[in-house]
Amino acid sequence: MHPDGPRLFIEPAGFSERFDREPFGFSHNLHTLDLFSFDSLIGLAGRYANAPRDYFVAAAASSAATEFKAVAHSQWSVGEAMQRVGSDSVRVLLKRPENHDPRFRQLLDTLFEQVIGMRGGLKGERVVRLESAVFVTSATSITPCHFDPEIAFFAQIEGRKNYHVYAPSSMSETELESFYREGIVSIAEVDLPTRDPRLEHVYALEPGDGHHQPQNCPHWVATGAGRSISYSFVFETDATRARNRTRAANHFLRRAGLQPAMPGVCPSRDAAKAAAMRVVFPIRRRVNNLTAKLRKV
Ligand SMILES: [Fe+2]
C-alpha cells in the first residue's frame, strides 16, 4: 500500500483543463485494499438485504446499443445475485457502500479530498451529492450505453473491462435539454449509433487502472473473460445542478420557438433560467401526480 494510503495517481499537468470536460485515464492502488476482496464484498452485500433501494441487480445486455431499461433486472436478491456472478450473466451494483460500512465512508472522503485538492478546492460550490458504488459483474457481460448526470472517477479492482466513453460534446444541446427537463437524477438513455466515433475513448482497464468521466459522457462497458469488480465515486454540486436546470429552461424556451444560449455563454441569464426552473419543477411534479391520480378515477 502507498504510504499515504488509498490514492488515485493522476497526472497534475492539464488536470484543471480536462476536469469535467474530457475523459482521462489514471492509475490507483485501490485494488490492493482488503475491503474489495470478493469475500469481503459478499459480507457487504449481506448488509443490503433490507435496503432494496441501495442495490440494483440486472442481466447483461445483448449489445451496447440495447435500451438500458429494457434489460431484465431485479430478478434476484442481492445475496442470490452475488452467488450467481460466477455461473450466470449478472450485474450487481452496490450503491452507497459508505452507508453500510464505515471503511467505505473513509475511502470516499479520502479520494474526494484528493480530487478536490487537485482541482484547487470547491471554489465556492457546495456539494449536494457525493456517493460511491461497487460493481460486481460476470465475465463477458455488457452494460448498455447511457450517461449519468454526475461527475465520476472510476477504478478497476479485479478482472478486465473495456470501457467505451464519449466526450460530453458527443451529446447535442437538444438531447441534454430533453433529459434535464424532467429535473430528476437518473440514468439517461443514449442512442449509440448516432454518436460521433471520433469522440470515443476506449479504456482497456485492468486492476490498478481508472479514468475520469465528466458529466454527460455516454458510455458502455464490456467485461473480459473473468469476473470483474470496479469502484466509482460520483458527485454533483449546486453549480452542476443549476446548469442542469438551465438546460431544462432552454428546452422550454426552444419549444416556444426561441434560440436559447447554451449554459456558460451568459452566466446572469443562466442563473435566471435555473432559478425559474426551481419554481417550475415542483409545480410540474404536482401536476403530473394529479394527472396520474385523475387517470385512476
Ligand atoms: Fe454509468
Tab-separated table of C-alpha atoms and ligand atoms in Angstrom:
chain	number	residue	atom	x	y	z
A	1	MET	CA	0.000	0.000	0.000
A	2	HIS	CA	1.155	3.550	-0.742
A	3	PRO	CA	2.489	5.276	2.415
A	4	ASP	CA	-0.279	7.859	2.046
A	5	GLY	CA	-2.993	5.160	1.925
A	6	PRO	CA	-5.566	4.774	-0.880
A	7	ARG	CA	-4.649	7.042	-3.801
A	8	LEU	CA	-5.540	7.890	-7.381
A	9	PHE	CA	-2.323	8.630	-9.290
A	10	ILE	CA	-3.469	11.413	-11.580
A	11	GLU	CA	-1.124	13.472	-13.765
A	12	PRO	CA	-1.427	17.021	-12.389
A	13	ALA	CA	-0.478	18.710	-15.679
A	14	GLY	CA	-3.644	19.638	-17.533
A	15	PHE	CA	-5.951	18.418	-14.764
A	16	SER	CA	-7.861	21.725	-14.460
A	17	GLU	CA	-8.370	21.961	-18.222
A	18	ARG	CA	-9.659	18.392	-18.541
A	19	PHE	CA	-11.660	18.068	-15.300
A	20	ASP	CA	-15.366	17.602	-16.135
A	21	ARG	CA	-14.604	18.348	-19.810
A	22	GLU	CA	-12.680	15.398	-21.275
A	23	PRO	CA	-12.239	11.796	-20.047
A	24	PHE	CA	-8.691	10.916	-18.987
A	25	GLY	CA	-7.013	7.820	-17.577
A	26	PHE	CA	-5.027	7.373	-14.359
A	27	SER	CA	-3.707	4.601	-12.139
A	28	HIS	CA	-4.555	3.875	-8.489
A	29	ASN	CA	-3.859	1.439	-5.650
A	30	LEU	CA	-7.431	0.643	-4.577
A	31	HIS	CA	-7.179	-2.930	-5.890
A	32	THR	CA	-4.772	-3.686	-3.014
A	33	LEU	CA	-7.420	-2.928	-0.354
A	34	ASP	CA	-8.895	-5.872	1.579
A	35	LEU	CA	-12.365	-4.354	1.538
A	36	PHE	CA	-12.630	-5.155	-2.198
A	37	SER	CA	-11.900	-8.895	-1.876
A	38	PHE	CA	-14.832	-10.965	-3.117
A	39	ASP	CA	-15.383	-12.495	0.337
A	40	SER	CA	-15.453	-9.040	1.874
A	41	LEU	CA	-17.968	-7.902	-0.790
A	42	ILE	CA	-20.180	-10.936	-0.056
A	43	GLY	CA	-20.244	-9.699	3.552
A	44	LEU	CA	-21.005	-6.158	2.378
A	45	ALA	CA	-23.845	-7.401	0.144
A	46	GLY	CA	-25.312	-9.175	3.191
A	47	ARG	CA	-25.858	-5.749	4.749
A	48	TYR	CA	-28.001	-4.720	1.750
A	49	ALA	CA	-30.660	-7.412	2.247
A	50	ASN	CA	-33.130	-4.932	3.756
A	51	ALA	CA	-32.092	-1.965	1.621
A	52	PRO	CA	-33.609	-2.682	-1.816
A	53	ARG	CA	-33.205	0.940	-2.937
A	54	ASP	CA	-29.442	0.648	-2.436
A	55	TYR	CA	-28.736	-2.121	-4.897
A	56	PHE	CA	-29.506	-2.961	-8.496
A	57	VAL	CA	-29.335	-6.441	-9.995
A	58	ALA	CA	-29.562	-6.935	-13.766
A	59	ALA	CA	-28.726	-9.368	-16.539
A	60	ALA	CA	-26.138	-8.500	-19.166
A	61	ALA	CA	-27.393	-6.634	-22.244
A	62	SER	CA	-27.312	-8.350	-25.636
A	63	SER	CA	-25.459	-5.384	-27.164
A	64	ALA	CA	-24.105	-1.939	-26.301
A	65	ALA	CA	-26.992	-0.336	-28.168
A	66	THR	CA	-29.696	-2.123	-26.126
A	67	GLU	CA	-32.105	0.227	-24.372
A	68	PHE	CA	-30.796	0.469	-20.788
A	69	LYS	CA	-34.115	-0.024	-19.040
A	70	ALA	CA	-35.190	-2.854	-21.360
A	71	VAL	CA	-32.632	-5.288	-19.893
A	72	ALA	CA	-34.071	-7.833	-17.410
A	73	HIS	CA	-33.443	-6.679	-13.856
A	74	SER	CA	-34.419	-7.207	-10.208
A	75	GLN	CA	-34.791	-10.966	-10.842
A	76	TRP	CA	-32.624	-11.935	-7.861
A	77	SER	CA	-31.999	-10.696	-4.352
A	78	VAL	CA	-28.597	-9.117	-3.847
A	79	GLY	CA	-27.298	-12.174	-1.946
A	80	GLU	CA	-28.517	-14.569	-4.632
A	81	ALA	CA	-27.076	-12.402	-7.411
A	82	MET	CA	-23.639	-12.346	-5.753
A	83	GLN	CA	-23.693	-16.152	-5.593
A	84	ARG	CA	-24.573	-16.317	-9.309
A	85	VAL	CA	-21.829	-13.989	-10.563
A	86	GLY	CA	-19.574	-16.939	-11.398
A	87	SER	CA	-22.223	-19.006	-13.185
A	88	ASP	CA	-24.869	-16.669	-14.682
A	89	SER	CA	-24.763	-13.434	-16.610
A	90	VAL	CA	-25.246	-10.966	-13.759
A	91	ARG	CA	-24.511	-7.317	-12.999
A	92	VAL	CA	-24.662	-6.296	-9.332
A	93	LEU	CA	-24.486	-2.642	-8.345
A	94	LEU	CA	-23.989	-1.948	-4.632
A	95	LYS	CA	-24.917	1.708	-4.214
A	96	ARG	CA	-23.610	3.952	-1.446
A	97	PRO	CA	-21.478	1.313	0.405
A	98	GLU	CA	-20.330	4.213	2.634
A	99	ASN	CA	-23.768	3.998	4.307
A	100	HIS	CA	-23.276	0.299	5.058
A	101	ASP	CA	-19.598	0.023	6.043
A	102	PRO	CA	-17.576	2.853	7.625
A	103	ARG	CA	-14.427	1.774	5.753
A	104	PHE	CA	-16.105	2.839	2.501
A	105	ARG	CA	-17.020	6.202	4.053
A	106	GLN	CA	-13.374	6.757	4.910
A	107	LEU	CA	-12.276	5.713	1.419
A	108	LEU	CA	-14.781	8.034	-0.260
A	109	ASP	CA	-13.815	11.014	1.901
A	110	THR	CA	-10.091	10.397	1.280
A	111	LEU	CA	-10.415	10.146	-2.511
A	112	PHE	CA	-12.810	13.062	-2.812
A	113	GLU	CA	-10.490	15.255	-0.778
A	114	GLN	CA	-7.624	14.275	-3.068
A	115	VAL	CA	-9.512	15.093	-6.258
A	116	ILE	CA	-10.958	18.371	-4.999
A	117	GLY	CA	-7.492	19.344	-3.741
A	118	MET	CA	-6.128	18.855	-7.260
A	119	ARG	CA	-8.938	20.990	-8.610
A	120	GLY	CA	-7.937	23.817	-6.260
A	121	GLY	CA	-10.840	23.371	-3.839
A	122	LEU	CA	-14.573	23.687	-4.353
A	123	LYS	CA	-14.227	27.326	-5.480
A	124	GLY	CA	-17.383	28.382	-3.685
A	125	GLU	CA	-19.509	25.466	-4.922
A	126	ARG	CA	-21.471	23.355	-2.451
A	127	VAL	CA	-21.540	19.557	-2.771
A	128	VAL	CA	-25.169	18.397	-2.967
A	129	ARG	CA	-24.467	14.707	-3.601
A	130	LEU	CA	-21.335	12.630	-3.094
A	131	GLU	CA	-21.562	8.860	-3.227
A	132	SER	CA	-19.701	5.766	-4.328
A	133	ALA	CA	-20.648	2.411	-5.831
A	134	VAL	CA	-19.217	-1.084	-6.207
A	135	PHE	CA	-19.878	-3.012	-9.432
A	136	VAL	CA	-19.602	-6.814	-9.395
A	137	THR	CA	-20.109	-8.229	-12.886
A	138	SER	CA	-19.942	-11.635	-14.559
A	139	ALA	CA	-17.485	-12.397	-17.343
A	140	THR	CA	-18.298	-11.164	-20.881
A	141	SER	CA	-21.219	-9.003	-19.799
A	142	ILE	CA	-22.303	-5.763	-21.438
A	143	THR	CA	-23.685	-2.667	-19.741
A	144	PRO	CA	-25.529	-0.752	-22.476
A	145	CYS	CA	-24.908	2.833	-23.495
A	146	HIS	CA	-26.191	5.645	-21.267
A	147	PHE	CA	-24.967	8.762	-19.496
A	148	ASP	CA	-25.202	9.854	-15.872
A	149	PRO	CA	-25.888	13.384	-14.575
A	150	GLU	CA	-22.809	13.424	-12.335
A	151	ILE	CA	-19.010	13.792	-12.366
A	152	ALA	CA	-17.290	10.414	-11.877
A	153	PHE	CA	-13.944	8.776	-11.102
A	154	PHE	CA	-13.879	5.070	-11.968
A	155	ALA	CA	-11.381	2.446	-10.728
A	156	GLN	CA	-10.930	-1.139	-11.889
A	157	ILE	CA	-10.294	-3.519	-8.972
A	158	GLU	CA	-10.449	-7.101	-10.296
A	159	GLY	CA	-10.693	-8.583	-13.790
A	160	ARG	CA	-10.776	-6.636	-17.044
A	161	LYS	CA	-13.198	-4.155	-18.507
A	162	ASN	CA	-13.306	-2.465	-21.878
A	163	TYR	CA	-14.811	0.895	-21.057
A	164	HIS	CA	-16.028	2.971	-24.012
A	165	VAL	CA	-16.678	6.585	-23.135
A	166	TYR	CA	-17.537	9.510	-25.388
A	167	ALA	CA	-16.690	13.137	-24.676
A	168	PRO	CA	-19.641	15.192	-23.360
A	169	SER	CA	-19.599	17.129	-26.637
A	170	SER	CA	-20.962	13.985	-28.313
A	171	MET	CA	-24.360	14.894	-26.833
A	172	SER	CA	-26.211	17.735	-28.582
A	173	GLU	CA	-27.703	20.541	-26.516
A	174	THR	CA	-31.218	19.477	-27.508
A	175	GLU	CA	-30.556	15.891	-26.358
A	176	LEU	CA	-29.260	17.133	-23.000
A	177	GLU	CA	-32.138	19.577	-22.608
A	178	SER	CA	-34.634	16.819	-23.310
A	179	PHE	CA	-33.196	14.748	-20.454
A	180	TYR	CA	-32.783	17.571	-17.927
A	181	ARG	CA	-36.295	18.965	-18.481
A	182	GLU	CA	-37.547	16.275	-16.071
A	183	GLY	CA	-35.461	17.604	-13.166
A	184	ILE	CA	-34.543	14.124	-11.936
A	185	VAL	CA	-31.312	12.321	-11.029
A	186	SER	CA	-31.419	9.195	-13.148
A	187	ILE	CA	-29.730	7.288	-15.933
A	188	ALA	CA	-30.182	8.834	-19.391
A	189	GLU	CA	-30.748	6.640	-22.407
A	190	VAL	CA	-28.385	7.375	-25.325
A	191	ASP	CA	-28.763	6.423	-28.963
A	192	LEU	CA	-25.326	4.854	-29.519
A	193	PRO	CA	-25.314	4.559	-33.353
A	194	THR	CA	-25.631	8.333	-33.745
A	195	ARG	CA	-22.575	9.190	-31.574
A	196	ASP	CA	-19.520	10.589	-33.349
A	197	PRO	CA	-16.851	7.826	-33.268
A	198	ARG	CA	-14.108	10.488	-33.273
A	199	LEU	CA	-15.204	11.453	-29.742
A	200	GLU	CA	-14.854	7.924	-28.345
A	201	HIS	CA	-12.161	6.975	-25.810
A	202	VAL	CA	-11.625	3.270	-25.105
A	203	TYR	CA	-10.012	2.268	-21.819
A	204	ALA	CA	-8.839	-1.355	-21.575
A	205	LEU	CA	-8.947	-1.396	-17.792
A	206	GLU	CA	-7.020	-3.844	-15.632
A	207	PRO	CA	-6.706	-3.813	-11.827
A	208	GLY	CA	-4.954	-0.565	-10.898
A	209	ASP	CA	-6.321	1.385	-13.907
A	210	GLY	CA	-9.010	4.029	-13.802
A	211	HIS	CA	-10.411	7.029	-15.616
A	212	HIS	CA	-12.258	10.259	-15.073
A	213	GLN	CA	-15.718	10.521	-16.593
A	214	PRO	CA	-17.141	14.035	-16.886
A	215	GLN	CA	-20.876	14.605	-16.514
A	216	ASN	CA	-22.963	13.779	-19.620
A	217	CYS	CA	-20.415	11.334	-21.134
A	218	PRO	CA	-22.182	8.493	-22.972
A	219	HIS	CA	-20.534	5.203	-22.057
A	220	TRP	CA	-20.897	1.474	-22.408
A	221	VAL	CA	-18.866	-1.283	-20.831
A	222	ALA	CA	-17.938	-4.917	-21.547
A	223	THR	CA	-16.243	-7.156	-19.002
A	224	GLY	CA	-13.427	-9.519	-20.031
A	225	ALA	CA	-13.101	-13.277	-19.669
A	226	GLY	CA	-13.340	-13.288	-15.857
A	227	ARG	CA	-15.396	-11.768	-13.041
A	228	SER	CA	-14.998	-8.020	-12.733
A	229	ILE	CA	-15.039	-5.772	-9.650
A	230	SER	CA	-14.986	-1.992	-10.046
A	231	TYR	CA	-15.441	1.022	-7.814
A	232	SER	CA	-16.501	4.545	-8.645
A	233	PHE	CA	-17.385	7.709	-6.836
A	234	VAL	CA	-19.549	10.480	-8.214
A	235	PHE	CA	-20.679	13.916	-7.138
A	236	GLU	CA	-22.845	16.883	-8.003
A	237	THR	CA	-22.570	20.450	-6.766
A	238	ASP	CA	-25.086	23.275	-6.569
A	239	ALA	CA	-23.391	24.679	-9.707
A	240	THR	CA	-23.744	21.452	-11.736
A	241	ARG	CA	-27.389	21.149	-10.645
A	242	ALA	CA	-28.011	24.772	-11.684
A	243	ARG	CA	-26.506	24.026	-15.110
A	244	ASN	CA	-28.969	21.122	-15.430
A	245	ARG	CA	-31.868	23.471	-14.630
A	246	THR	CA	-30.587	25.994	-17.189
A	247	ARG	CA	-30.743	23.245	-19.800
A	248	ALA	CA	-34.276	22.375	-18.681
A	249	ALA	CA	-35.294	26.024	-19.139
A	250	ASN	CA	-33.669	26.011	-22.582
A	251	HIS	CA	-35.819	23.037	-23.529
A	252	PHE	CA	-38.987	25.018	-22.859
A	253	LEU	CA	-37.613	28.189	-24.481
A	254	ARG	CA	-36.721	26.213	-27.594
A	255	ARG	CA	-40.198	24.714	-27.640
A	256	ALA	CA	-41.543	28.270	-27.547
A	257	GLY	CA	-39.621	28.981	-30.755
A	258	LEU	CA	-36.627	30.782	-29.234
A	259	GLN	CA	-32.918	30.020	-29.758
A	260	PRO	CA	-31.587	29.928	-26.156
A	261	ALA	CA	-27.870	30.367	-25.396
A	262	MET	CA	-26.162	27.219	-24.106
A	263	PRO	CA	-25.012	27.196	-20.462
A	264	GLY	CA	-21.840	29.191	-19.846
A	265	VAL	CA	-22.379	31.820	-22.548
A	266	CYS	CA	-24.198	34.300	-20.294
A	267	PRO	CA	-23.903	33.453	-16.551
A	268	SER	CA	-26.517	36.003	-15.399
A	269	ARG	CA	-29.063	34.637	-17.870
A	270	ASP	CA	-28.116	31.053	-16.855
A	271	ALA	CA	-28.829	31.935	-13.214
A	272	ALA	CA	-32.236	33.427	-14.076
A	273	LYS	CA	-33.207	30.321	-16.063
A	274	ALA	CA	-32.003	27.971	-13.296
A	275	ALA	CA	-33.950	29.963	-10.691
A	276	ALA	CA	-37.097	29.839	-12.823
A	277	MET	CA	-36.879	26.053	-13.115
A	278	ARG	CA	-36.509	25.751	-9.351
A	279	VAL	CA	-40.078	27.079	-9.241
A	280	VAL	CA	-41.355	25.158	-12.274
A	281	PHE	CA	-40.119	21.661	-11.341
A	282	PRO	CA	-42.233	21.256	-8.160
A	283	ILE	CA	-45.319	22.569	-9.992
A	284	ARG	CA	-44.766	20.155	-12.887
A	285	ARG	CA	-44.317	17.310	-10.395
A	286	ARG	CA	-47.576	18.230	-8.642
A	287	VAL	CA	-49.426	18.427	-11.974
A	288	ASN	CA	-48.012	15.052	-13.040
A	289	ASN	CA	-49.044	13.468	-9.717
A	290	LEU	CA	-52.511	14.961	-10.024
A	291	THR	CA	-52.827	13.723	-13.613
A	292	ALA	CA	-51.807	10.218	-12.544
A	293	LYS	CA	-54.385	10.244	-9.743
A	294	LEU	CA	-57.166	11.505	-12.027
A	295	ARG	CA	-56.373	8.778	-14.564
A	296	LYS	CA	-57.160	6.190	-11.877
A	297	VAL	CA	-60.552	7.736	-11.045
B	1	FE	FE	-22.967	4.859	-15.912
